[in-house]
Amino acid sequence: MSQQTGQQSDQHAWTERYAGALMNTFGAPKLVLTRGAGAHLWDADGREYVDLLGGIAVNALGHGHPALVGAVTEQLQTLGHISNFFASGPQIELAERLLALLGADGRVFFTNSGTEANEAALKLTRRTGRTKVVATEGAFHGRTMGALALTAKEAYRTPFEPLPGDVVFVPYGDVAALEAAVDDETAAVVLEPLQGEAGVVVPPRDYLPAARRITLEHGALLWLDEVQTGIGRVGAWYAHQHPDLVSEPVVPDVVTLAKGLAGGIPVGACIATGGSGKLFDPGNHGTTFGGNPVAAAAALAVIDTIEKDGLLDRVTAVGGRLREGLAAEPRVTEVRGTGLLIGLDLAQPLAAEVVAAAQDAGFILNAPTPQRIRLAPPLVLTDEDVTAFLAAWPGILDAAGLTGDATGAGAAS
Ligand SMILES: *Cc1c(COP(=O)(O)O)cnc(C)c1O
């Protein structure tokens, strides 16, 4: 399939230029990509891939979806950016839609990314008059200083300390630990409904309801980080609404969104329900780009398309088929997740090798930890793509050198 002409490929030349011009924060790029359509991508040498990562749970409608292209094009031709001294219809409509999908009264603050949505939420929690925040081990909330303060991972934190303080970490999914950590000084508890960057870790179904009860008892806010899990990813508009994930309905005080919300156009949202939506006064927070008409129109197009094309049901069906197929392989020791946010454990810590072998075979995957693989494909992934991937999967594990002998380290921690 490779269309390279000279001695060295276009891939190679771009990668060298990348190294000479971009900061080395991400390591060497795995590929230089030039084009996408649906759930397929093409690299600079013309090779085709099935995209099972979706730009890390971002490309909800895949690549080049006509509804998204049309909405962005039309909005940019009409009114592109105006600053927050002014308002636009798409911004107001999007805020109303997000609240309606949440099924709660509230207020929305728009940002351009997940970390900024969390930054807004963290500042909002300070307006309660309290400073203590309870967060969880294994969580990921972003890379700005405030969001990083809520992220337990030492490798991310240590080079940047001191970080904003008064954050307590508890094991994820542990109700008793939460009970012990939350007190009358606690401003908020921040939780992912499922931990994405940890390799898709699913809490017990009573965890979020217990967190709601505990926070109410102490007058603390319940803040759910749905940056990765929100807007259809798990087969519900918000993951905390999915009956597979919660034993009873939960109404959070704060919800943060970003990744899939506008299908690849940068946007984030900090939603606060009830009285929490009024904690910020004029001048407390701001952004130049946040909620600009193009990003808002893109998000509305994503939401409309998910609704119109019945993608929530589709996500549930396709996700179920993928999980079943992956679990059938004996070298996979556990498959987790809901809808199209899927994590699996390998019998041996060869996740990086599996990602490389998958790429050679024409499939894009991700290794969030040395022994875990994550899939977060476009919500429009086709049955044909699933069939092709599941057929290739055993061969990918062979090529990665995975054997049937479990090391014992594969069990979820
Ligand atoms: C990706 C992610 C973030 C950070 O989002 P950015 O857009 O990369 O800043 C925050 N929280 C969760 C749960 C995420 O998955």
Short mmCIF file of C-alpha atoms and ligand atoms in Angstrom, two decimals:
data_model
loop_
_atom_site.label_atom_id
_atom_site.label_comp_id
_atom_site.label_asym_id
_atom_site.label_seq_id
_atom_site.Cartn_x
_atom_site.Cartn_y
_atom_site.Cartn_z
CA MET A 1 0.00 0.00 0.00
CA SER A 2 2.93 2.29 0.63
CA GLN A 3 3.34 4.96 -2.01
CA GLN A 4 6.81 6.11 -1.08
CA THR A 5 8.89 7.09 -4.06
CA GLY A 6 12.36 8.15 -2.99
CA GLN A 7 14.79 6.37 -0.70
CA GLN A 8 13.15 7.85 2.35
CA SER A 9 9.44 8.32 2.81
CA ASP A 10 7.56 11.57 3.25
CA GLN A 11 6.79 10.32 6.77
CA HIS A 12 10.45 10.32 7.57
CA ALA A 13 11.14 13.79 6.19
CA TRP A 14 8.22 15.35 8.10
CA THR A 15 9.25 13.58 11.30
CA GLU A 16 12.73 15.08 11.05
CA ARG A 17 11.28 18.55 10.51
CA TYR A 18 8.92 18.02 13.45
CA ALA A 19 11.87 17.27 15.72
CA GLY A 20 13.61 20.46 14.58
CA ALA A 21 10.65 22.77 15.07
CA LEU A 22 8.35 21.46 17.82
CA MET A 23 8.95 21.17 21.55
CA ASN A 24 9.52 17.60 22.57
CA THR A 25 6.55 17.22 24.91
CA PHE A 26 4.89 14.25 23.21
CA GLY A 27 7.91 12.19 22.11
CA ALA A 28 8.35 11.37 18.43
CA PRO A 29 5.03 11.31 16.54
CA LYS A 30 3.89 7.81 15.63
CA LEU A 31 2.75 8.95 12.18
CA VAL A 32 2.38 12.08 10.11
CA LEU A 33 -1.23 12.11 8.95
CA THR A 34 -2.60 13.92 5.92
CA ARG A 35 -6.26 13.04 5.50
CA GLY A 36 -9.26 11.42 7.15
CA ALA A 37 -12.73 10.23 6.15
CA GLY A 38 -15.20 8.56 8.49
CA ALA A 39 -13.22 6.34 10.85
CA HIS A 40 -10.29 6.10 8.40
CA LEU A 41 -7.01 8.02 8.26
CA TRP A 42 -4.19 8.23 5.73
CA ASP A 43 -0.52 8.95 6.45
CA ALA A 44 2.01 10.97 4.50
CA ASP A 45 3.05 7.85 2.58
CA GLY A 46 -0.54 7.11 1.56
CA ARG A 47 -1.12 4.20 3.96
CA GLU A 48 -4.66 3.79 5.29
CA TYR A 49 -5.65 3.12 8.92
CA VAL A 50 -8.82 2.40 10.85
CA ASP A 51 -8.91 4.99 13.62
CA LEU A 52 -9.84 3.23 16.87
CA LEU A 53 -8.64 6.13 19.03
CA GLY A 54 -10.61 9.01 17.49
CA GLY A 55 -8.06 11.68 18.42
CA ILE A 56 -8.41 10.46 22.05
CA ALA A 57 -12.20 10.32 22.25
CA VAL A 58 -12.55 13.56 20.29
CA ASN A 59 -13.59 12.71 16.71
CA ALA A 60 -17.13 11.68 17.65
CA LEU A 61 -18.38 11.97 14.07
CA GLY A 62 -15.15 10.63 12.59
CA HIS A 63 -13.17 12.68 10.08
CA GLY A 64 -14.69 15.12 7.59
CA HIS A 65 -18.32 14.54 8.59
CA PRO A 66 -20.52 16.68 6.30
CA ALA A 67 -22.73 17.91 9.17
CA LEU A 68 -19.70 19.22 11.07
CA VAL A 69 -17.96 20.62 7.99
CA GLY A 70 -21.20 22.31 6.91
CA ALA A 71 -21.94 23.85 10.32
CA VAL A 72 -18.40 25.18 10.77
CA THR A 73 -18.21 26.52 7.22
CA GLU A 74 -21.56 28.27 7.39
CA GLN A 75 -20.87 29.77 10.82
CA LEU A 76 -17.41 31.01 9.85
CA GLN A 77 -18.85 32.59 6.72
CA THR A 78 -21.52 34.28 8.83
CA LEU A 79 -19.80 35.25 12.09
CA GLY A 80 -16.58 33.70 13.32
CA HIS A 81 -15.35 35.37 16.49
CA ILE A 82 -16.74 38.22 18.55
CA SER A 83 -15.16 38.12 22.09
CA ASN A 84 -17.21 37.75 25.24
CA PHE A 85 -18.16 41.40 25.33
CA PHE A 86 -20.83 40.17 22.92
CA ALA A 87 -23.10 37.14 22.69
CA SER A 88 -24.16 34.91 19.79
CA GLY A 89 -27.10 32.63 19.14
CA PRO A 90 -25.07 29.40 18.81
CA GLN A 91 -23.40 29.97 22.20
CA ILE A 92 -26.72 30.50 23.95
CA GLU A 93 -28.36 27.58 22.17
CA LEU A 94 -25.48 25.27 23.06
CA ALA A 95 -25.66 26.21 26.74
CA GLU A 96 -29.41 25.52 26.72
CA ARG A 97 -28.92 22.18 24.95
CA LEU A 98 -26.24 21.00 27.41
CA LEU A 99 -28.48 21.88 30.36
CA ALA A 100 -31.50 20.18 28.77
CA LEU A 101 -29.48 16.99 28.15
CA LEU A 102 -28.33 17.16 31.76
CA GLY A 103 -31.95 17.52 32.86
CA ALA A 104 -31.12 20.25 35.36
CA ASP A 105 -31.28 24.00 35.74
CA GLY A 106 -27.90 25.65 35.79
CA ARG A 107 -25.39 27.87 34.04
CA VAL A 108 -22.56 27.15 31.60
CA PHE A 109 -19.09 28.64 31.13
CA PHE A 110 -17.43 27.78 27.80
CA THR A 111 -13.71 27.14 27.34
CA ASN A 112 -11.43 25.74 24.62
CA SER A 113 -10.20 22.54 26.25
CA GLY A 114 -10.73 20.06 29.04
CA THR A 115 -8.09 21.45 31.33
CA GLU A 116 -9.60 24.93 31.03
CA ALA A 117 -13.06 23.57 31.83
CA ASN A 118 -11.57 22.02 34.97
CA GLU A 119 -9.67 25.21 35.76
CA ALA A 120 -12.97 27.10 35.66
CA ALA A 121 -14.59 24.47 37.88
CA LEU A 122 -11.73 24.60 40.38
CA LYS A 123 -12.02 28.37 40.64
CA LEU A 124 -15.79 27.97 41.02
CA THR A 125 -15.27 25.64 44.00
CA ARG A 126 -13.18 28.36 45.71
CA ARG A 127 -16.26 30.60 45.60
CA THR A 128 -17.90 28.31 48.17
CA GLY A 129 -15.52 29.87 50.70
CA ARG A 130 -13.78 26.52 51.19
CA THR A 131 -10.53 25.37 49.58
CA LYS A 132 -10.20 21.62 50.20
CA VAL A 133 -10.78 19.37 47.20
CA VAL A 134 -10.93 15.57 47.32
CA ALA A 135 -9.69 13.89 44.13
CA THR A 136 -8.85 10.29 43.23
CA GLU A 137 -5.75 8.24 42.54
CA GLY A 138 -5.41 7.33 38.87
CA ALA A 139 -7.43 10.37 37.82
CA PHE A 140 -6.49 12.69 35.00
CA HIS A 141 -7.87 16.22 34.87
CA GLY A 142 -5.45 18.08 32.59
CA ARG A 143 -2.08 19.82 32.47
CA THR A 144 -2.60 23.42 33.59
CA MET A 145 -1.44 24.09 37.14
CA GLY A 146 -4.90 23.89 38.73
CA ALA A 147 -5.99 20.75 36.90
CA LEU A 148 -2.57 19.21 37.52
CA ALA A 149 -3.03 19.81 41.25
CA LEU A 150 -6.02 17.42 41.05
CA THR A 151 -4.01 14.76 39.17
CA ALA A 152 -2.24 12.26 41.43
CA LYS A 153 0.32 10.90 38.95
CA GLU A 154 3.77 11.75 40.33
CA ALA A 155 5.49 11.88 36.93
CA TYR A 156 3.12 14.65 35.82
CA ARG A 157 3.20 16.60 39.10
CA THR A 158 6.69 16.48 40.53
CA PRO A 159 8.51 18.67 37.95
CA PHE A 160 5.99 21.47 38.54
CA GLU A 161 5.58 21.60 42.28
CA PRO A 162 4.49 23.55 44.21
CA LEU A 163 1.00 23.18 42.79
CA PRO A 164 -2.16 24.79 44.21
CA GLY A 165 -2.70 23.01 47.50
CA ASP A 166 -5.37 21.58 49.75
CA VAL A 167 -6.02 18.54 47.56
CA VAL A 168 -6.51 15.13 49.16
CA PHE A 169 -6.28 11.94 47.08
CA VAL A 170 -8.31 8.82 47.80
CA PRO A 171 -8.41 5.45 46.01
CA TYR A 172 -10.91 5.49 43.14
CA GLY A 173 -14.14 3.54 43.60
CA ASP A 174 -13.72 3.24 47.38
CA VAL A 175 -16.80 4.59 49.18
CA ALA A 176 -15.33 4.22 52.67
CA ALA A 177 -12.22 6.21 51.69
CA LEU A 178 -14.40 8.98 50.32
CA GLU A 179 -16.49 8.94 53.47
CA ALA A 180 -13.34 9.34 55.58
CA ALA A 181 -11.82 12.11 53.46
CA VAL A 182 -14.81 14.44 52.99
CA ASP A 183 -15.57 16.79 55.88
CA ASP A 184 -17.24 20.13 56.53
CA GLU A 185 -14.19 21.95 55.14
CA THR A 186 -14.45 20.21 51.78
CA ALA A 187 -15.33 22.47 48.86
CA ALA A 188 -15.72 19.68 46.30
CA VAL A 189 -15.16 16.08 45.36
CA VAL A 190 -13.95 15.69 41.77
CA LEU A 191 -14.46 12.35 40.02
CA GLU A 192 -14.42 10.89 36.53
CA PRO A 193 -17.51 8.66 36.06
CA LEU A 194 -15.03 6.23 34.46
CA GLN A 195 -11.29 6.87 34.58
CA GLY A 196 -10.17 7.24 30.97
CA GLU A 197 -6.42 7.90 31.09
CA ALA A 198 -5.97 5.20 33.73
CA GLY A 199 -6.95 2.68 31.05
CA VAL A 200 -10.75 2.81 31.42
CA VAL A 201 -11.41 1.99 35.07
CA VAL A 202 -15.08 1.51 35.97
CA PRO A 203 -16.19 2.16 39.57
CA PRO A 204 -18.86 0.12 41.38
CA ARG A 205 -22.39 1.24 40.45
CA ASP A 206 -23.04 2.64 43.91
CA TYR A 207 -19.93 4.86 43.84
CA LEU A 208 -21.33 8.01 42.23
CA PRO A 209 -24.60 7.82 44.22
CA ALA A 210 -22.52 7.42 47.42
CA ALA A 211 -20.37 10.39 46.41
CA ARG A 212 -23.56 12.40 45.93
CA ARG A 213 -24.84 11.42 49.37
CA ILE A 214 -21.51 12.12 51.12
CA THR A 215 -21.03 15.53 49.48
CA LEU A 216 -24.59 16.55 50.36
CA GLU A 217 -24.04 15.55 53.98
CA HIS A 218 -21.06 17.92 54.21
CA GLY A 219 -22.28 20.74 51.98
CA ALA A 220 -19.55 19.98 49.42
CA LEU A 221 -19.95 20.13 45.66
CA LEU A 222 -19.97 16.97 43.54
CA TRP A 223 -17.96 17.73 40.42
CA LEU A 224 -17.91 15.14 37.65
CA ASP A 225 -15.16 15.40 35.05
CA GLU A 226 -16.89 14.13 31.91
CA VAL A 227 -14.26 15.57 29.56
CA GLN A 228 -13.61 12.10 28.12
CA THR A 229 -16.88 10.29 28.95
CA GLY A 230 -19.47 12.91 27.98
CA ILE A 231 -21.59 13.55 24.86
CA GLY A 232 -22.36 10.05 23.69
CA ARG A 233 -19.03 8.32 24.25
CA VAL A 234 -20.50 5.64 26.53
CA GLY A 235 -23.93 5.45 24.88
CA ALA A 236 -25.54 8.15 27.06
CA TRP A 237 -25.30 11.94 26.81
CA TYR A 238 -23.46 12.00 30.13
CA ALA A 239 -21.81 8.87 31.56
CA HIS A 240 -23.28 9.53 35.00
CA GLN A 241 -26.72 9.03 33.43
CA HIS A 242 -25.92 5.52 32.16
CA PRO A 243 -27.72 2.79 34.14
CA ASP A 244 -24.74 0.44 33.70
CA LEU A 245 -22.60 2.95 35.59
CA VAL A 246 -24.90 4.21 38.36
CA SER A 247 -27.32 2.26 40.57
CA GLU A 248 -29.56 5.30 40.96
CA PRO A 249 -29.80 8.73 39.32
CA VAL A 250 -27.21 11.31 40.34
CA VAL A 251 -27.46 15.07 39.85
CA PRO A 252 -23.98 16.59 40.15
CA ASP A 253 -23.28 20.22 41.05
CA VAL A 254 -20.59 20.63 38.41
CA VAL A 255 -19.90 18.79 35.15
CA THR A 256 -16.96 19.49 32.89
CA LEU A 257 -16.91 18.57 29.18
CA ALA A 258 -14.53 18.95 26.24
CA LYS A 259 -13.00 16.23 24.04
CA GLY A 260 -15.92 14.90 21.94
CA LEU A 261 -18.21 17.87 22.43
CA ALA A 262 -17.48 19.58 19.10
CA GLY A 263 -16.03 16.58 17.28
CA GLY A 264 -12.55 18.07 16.89
CA ILE A 265 -13.13 21.81 17.02
CA PRO A 266 -11.62 22.95 20.35
CA VAL A 267 -14.31 23.60 22.93
CA GLY A 268 -14.88 22.85 26.59
CA ALA A 269 -17.68 23.54 29.04
CA CYS A 270 -18.00 23.93 32.78
CA ILE A 271 -21.64 23.36 33.72
CA ALA A 272 -22.89 24.10 37.23
CA THR A 273 -26.39 23.18 38.36
CA GLY A 274 -28.75 24.96 40.73
CA GLY A 275 -27.20 27.63 42.93
CA SER A 276 -23.68 26.55 41.96
CA GLY A 277 -24.30 28.09 38.55
CA LYS A 278 -24.36 31.49 40.23
CA LEU A 279 -21.13 31.24 42.24
CA PHE A 280 -19.13 33.37 39.79
CA ASP A 281 -19.70 37.11 39.80
CA PRO A 282 -18.76 39.37 36.89
CA GLY A 283 -14.97 39.61 36.68
CA ASN A 284 -14.32 36.33 38.52
CA HIS A 285 -13.38 34.42 35.39
CA GLY A 286 -13.00 34.92 31.65
CA THR A 287 -11.71 33.75 28.28
CA THR A 288 -11.18 35.35 24.89
CA PHE A 289 -12.06 32.41 22.65
CA GLY A 290 -14.34 30.35 24.89
CA GLY A 291 -17.82 29.84 23.45
CA ASN A 292 -17.03 31.47 20.13
CA PRO A 293 -19.75 31.01 17.50
CA VAL A 294 -17.79 28.53 15.35
CA ALA A 295 -17.01 26.19 18.23
CA ALA A 296 -20.60 26.44 19.48
CA ALA A 297 -22.03 25.73 16.02
CA ALA A 298 -19.71 22.71 15.74
CA ALA A 299 -20.91 21.34 19.08
CA LEU A 300 -24.55 21.86 18.09
CA ALA A 301 -23.89 19.92 14.86
CA VAL A 302 -22.36 17.05 16.85
CA ILE A 303 -25.33 16.92 19.24
CA ASP A 304 -27.85 17.15 16.37
CA THR A 305 -26.12 14.36 14.46
CA ILE A 306 -25.93 12.06 17.50
CA GLU A 307 -29.68 12.61 17.95
CA LYS A 308 -30.71 12.38 14.30
CA ASP A 309 -28.62 9.30 13.50
CA GLY A 310 -29.46 7.43 16.72
CA LEU A 311 -25.78 7.23 17.62
CA LEU A 312 -26.33 6.55 21.34
CA ASP A 313 -27.93 3.19 20.50
CA ARG A 314 -25.35 2.58 17.82
CA VAL A 315 -22.51 3.19 20.33
CA THR A 316 -24.05 0.64 22.68
CA ALA A 317 -24.38 -1.99 19.95
CA VAL A 318 -20.95 -1.49 18.37
CA GLY A 319 -19.25 -1.19 21.76
CA GLY A 320 -20.84 -4.43 22.92
CA ARG A 321 -19.65 -6.25 19.83
CA LEU A 322 -16.13 -4.90 20.19
CA ARG A 323 -15.87 -5.82 23.88
CA GLU A 324 -17.20 -9.32 23.22
CA GLY A 325 -14.75 -9.89 20.38
CA LEU A 326 -11.79 -8.57 22.37
CA ALA A 327 -12.69 -10.67 25.43
CA ALA A 328 -12.76 -13.84 23.31
CA GLU A 329 -8.97 -13.66 22.97
CA PRO A 330 -7.28 -15.65 25.78
CA ARG A 331 -4.29 -13.27 25.85
CA VAL A 332 -6.66 -10.51 27.00
CA THR A 333 -7.19 -10.91 30.74
CA GLU A 334 -9.89 -8.28 31.25
CA VAL A 335 -12.07 -6.01 29.11
CA ARG A 336 -13.71 -2.96 30.71
CA GLY A 337 -15.78 0.03 29.72
CA THR A 338 -19.15 1.13 28.45
CA GLY A 339 -20.17 2.03 24.91
CA LEU A 340 -17.15 3.08 22.86
CA LEU A 341 -14.79 3.80 25.73
CA ILE A 342 -13.06 0.46 26.09
CA GLY A 343 -10.00 -0.62 28.06
CA LEU A 344 -8.38 -4.02 28.21
CA ASP A 345 -5.56 -5.70 30.08
CA LEU A 346 -3.00 -7.82 28.27
CA ALA A 347 -1.52 -11.02 29.68
CA GLN A 348 1.91 -9.35 29.53
CA PRO A 349 3.11 -5.73 29.73
CA LEU A 350 3.47 -5.40 25.95
CA ALA A 351 0.96 -2.62 25.30
CA ALA A 352 3.44 -0.46 23.39
CA GLU A 353 4.34 -3.45 21.19
CA VAL A 354 0.65 -4.15 20.56
CA VAL A 355 0.05 -0.52 19.52
CA ALA A 356 3.02 -0.71 17.12
CA ALA A 357 1.89 -4.05 15.67
CA ALA A 358 -1.65 -2.72 15.25
CA GLN A 359 -0.31 0.31 13.41
CA ASP A 360 1.67 -1.95 11.07
CA ALA A 361 -1.56 -3.85 10.43
CA GLY A 362 -3.48 -0.61 9.71
CA PHE A 363 -5.24 0.06 13.04
CA ILE A 364 -4.69 2.95 15.45
CA LEU A 365 -4.86 2.04 19.14
CA ASN A 366 -3.53 3.58 22.36
CA ALA A 367 -1.58 2.26 25.35
CA PRO A 368 -2.44 4.37 28.42
CA THR A 369 -0.33 2.09 30.65
CA PRO A 370 2.34 -0.58 29.90
CA GLN A 371 -0.21 -3.40 30.13
CA ARG A 372 -3.42 -1.70 29.03
CA ILE A 373 -4.93 -0.85 25.65
CA ARG A 374 -7.61 1.81 25.18
CA LEU A 375 -10.08 2.17 22.34
CA ALA A 376 -12.14 5.34 21.89
CA PRO A 377 -13.12 5.21 18.21
CA PRO A 378 -15.43 7.59 16.39
CA LEU A 379 -19.09 6.98 17.31
CA VAL A 380 -19.67 6.37 13.58
CA LEU A 381 -17.34 3.35 13.43
CA THR A 382 -18.84 0.89 10.94
CA ASP A 383 -19.60 -2.81 11.37
CA GLU A 384 -17.10 -3.55 8.58
CA ASP A 385 -14.34 -1.77 10.50
CA VAL A 386 -15.16 -3.77 13.64
CA THR A 387 -15.15 -7.04 11.67
CA ALA A 388 -11.79 -6.18 10.09
CA PHE A 389 -10.23 -5.25 13.42
CA LEU A 390 -11.46 -8.32 15.30
CA ALA A 391 -10.19 -10.54 12.46
CA ALA A 392 -6.76 -8.88 12.65
CA TRP A 393 -6.56 -8.83 16.48
CA PRO A 394 -5.02 -12.29 17.14
CA GLY A 395 -2.38 -11.63 14.48
CA ILE A 396 -1.59 -8.25 16.06
CA LEU A 397 -1.02 -9.95 19.42
CA ASP A 398 1.20 -12.57 17.70
CA ALA A 399 3.26 -9.84 16.05
CA ALA A 400 3.62 -8.06 19.41
CA GLY A 401 5.08 -11.23 20.91
CA LEU A 402 2.23 -11.86 23.32
CA THR A 403 2.03 -15.43 24.60
CA GLY A 404 -0.71 -17.18 26.53
CA ASP A 405 1.33 -17.22 29.74
CA ALA A 406 -0.09 -14.62 32.05
CA THR A 407 2.59 -12.97 34.17
CA GLY A 408 0.04 -12.37 36.88
CA ALA A 409 0.70 -8.65 36.64
CA GLY A 410 -2.17 -8.31 34.21
CA ALA A 411 -4.88 -8.14 36.82
CA ALA A 412 -6.50 -4.75 37.22
CA SER A 413 -5.11 -2.91 40.18
C1 LIG B 1 -8.31 14.73 28.34
C2 LIG B 1 -8.86 14.99 29.67
C3 LIG B 1 -8.70 16.23 30.30
C4 LIG B 1 -7.85 17.33 29.70
O1 LIG B 1 -8.40 17.80 28.50
P1 LIG B 1 -7.48 18.72 27.53
O2 LIG B 1 -8.44 19.13 26.46
O3 LIG B 1 -6.38 17.83 27.05
O4 LIG B 1 -6.98 19.84 28.32
C5 LIG B 1 -9.31 16.44 31.51
N1 LIG B 1 -10.04 15.47 32.10
C6 LIG B 1 -10.23 14.26 31.53
C7 LIG B 1 -11.07 13.23 32.22
C8 LIG B 1 -9.64 13.98 30.30
O5 LIG B 1 -9.78 12.77 29.75
#
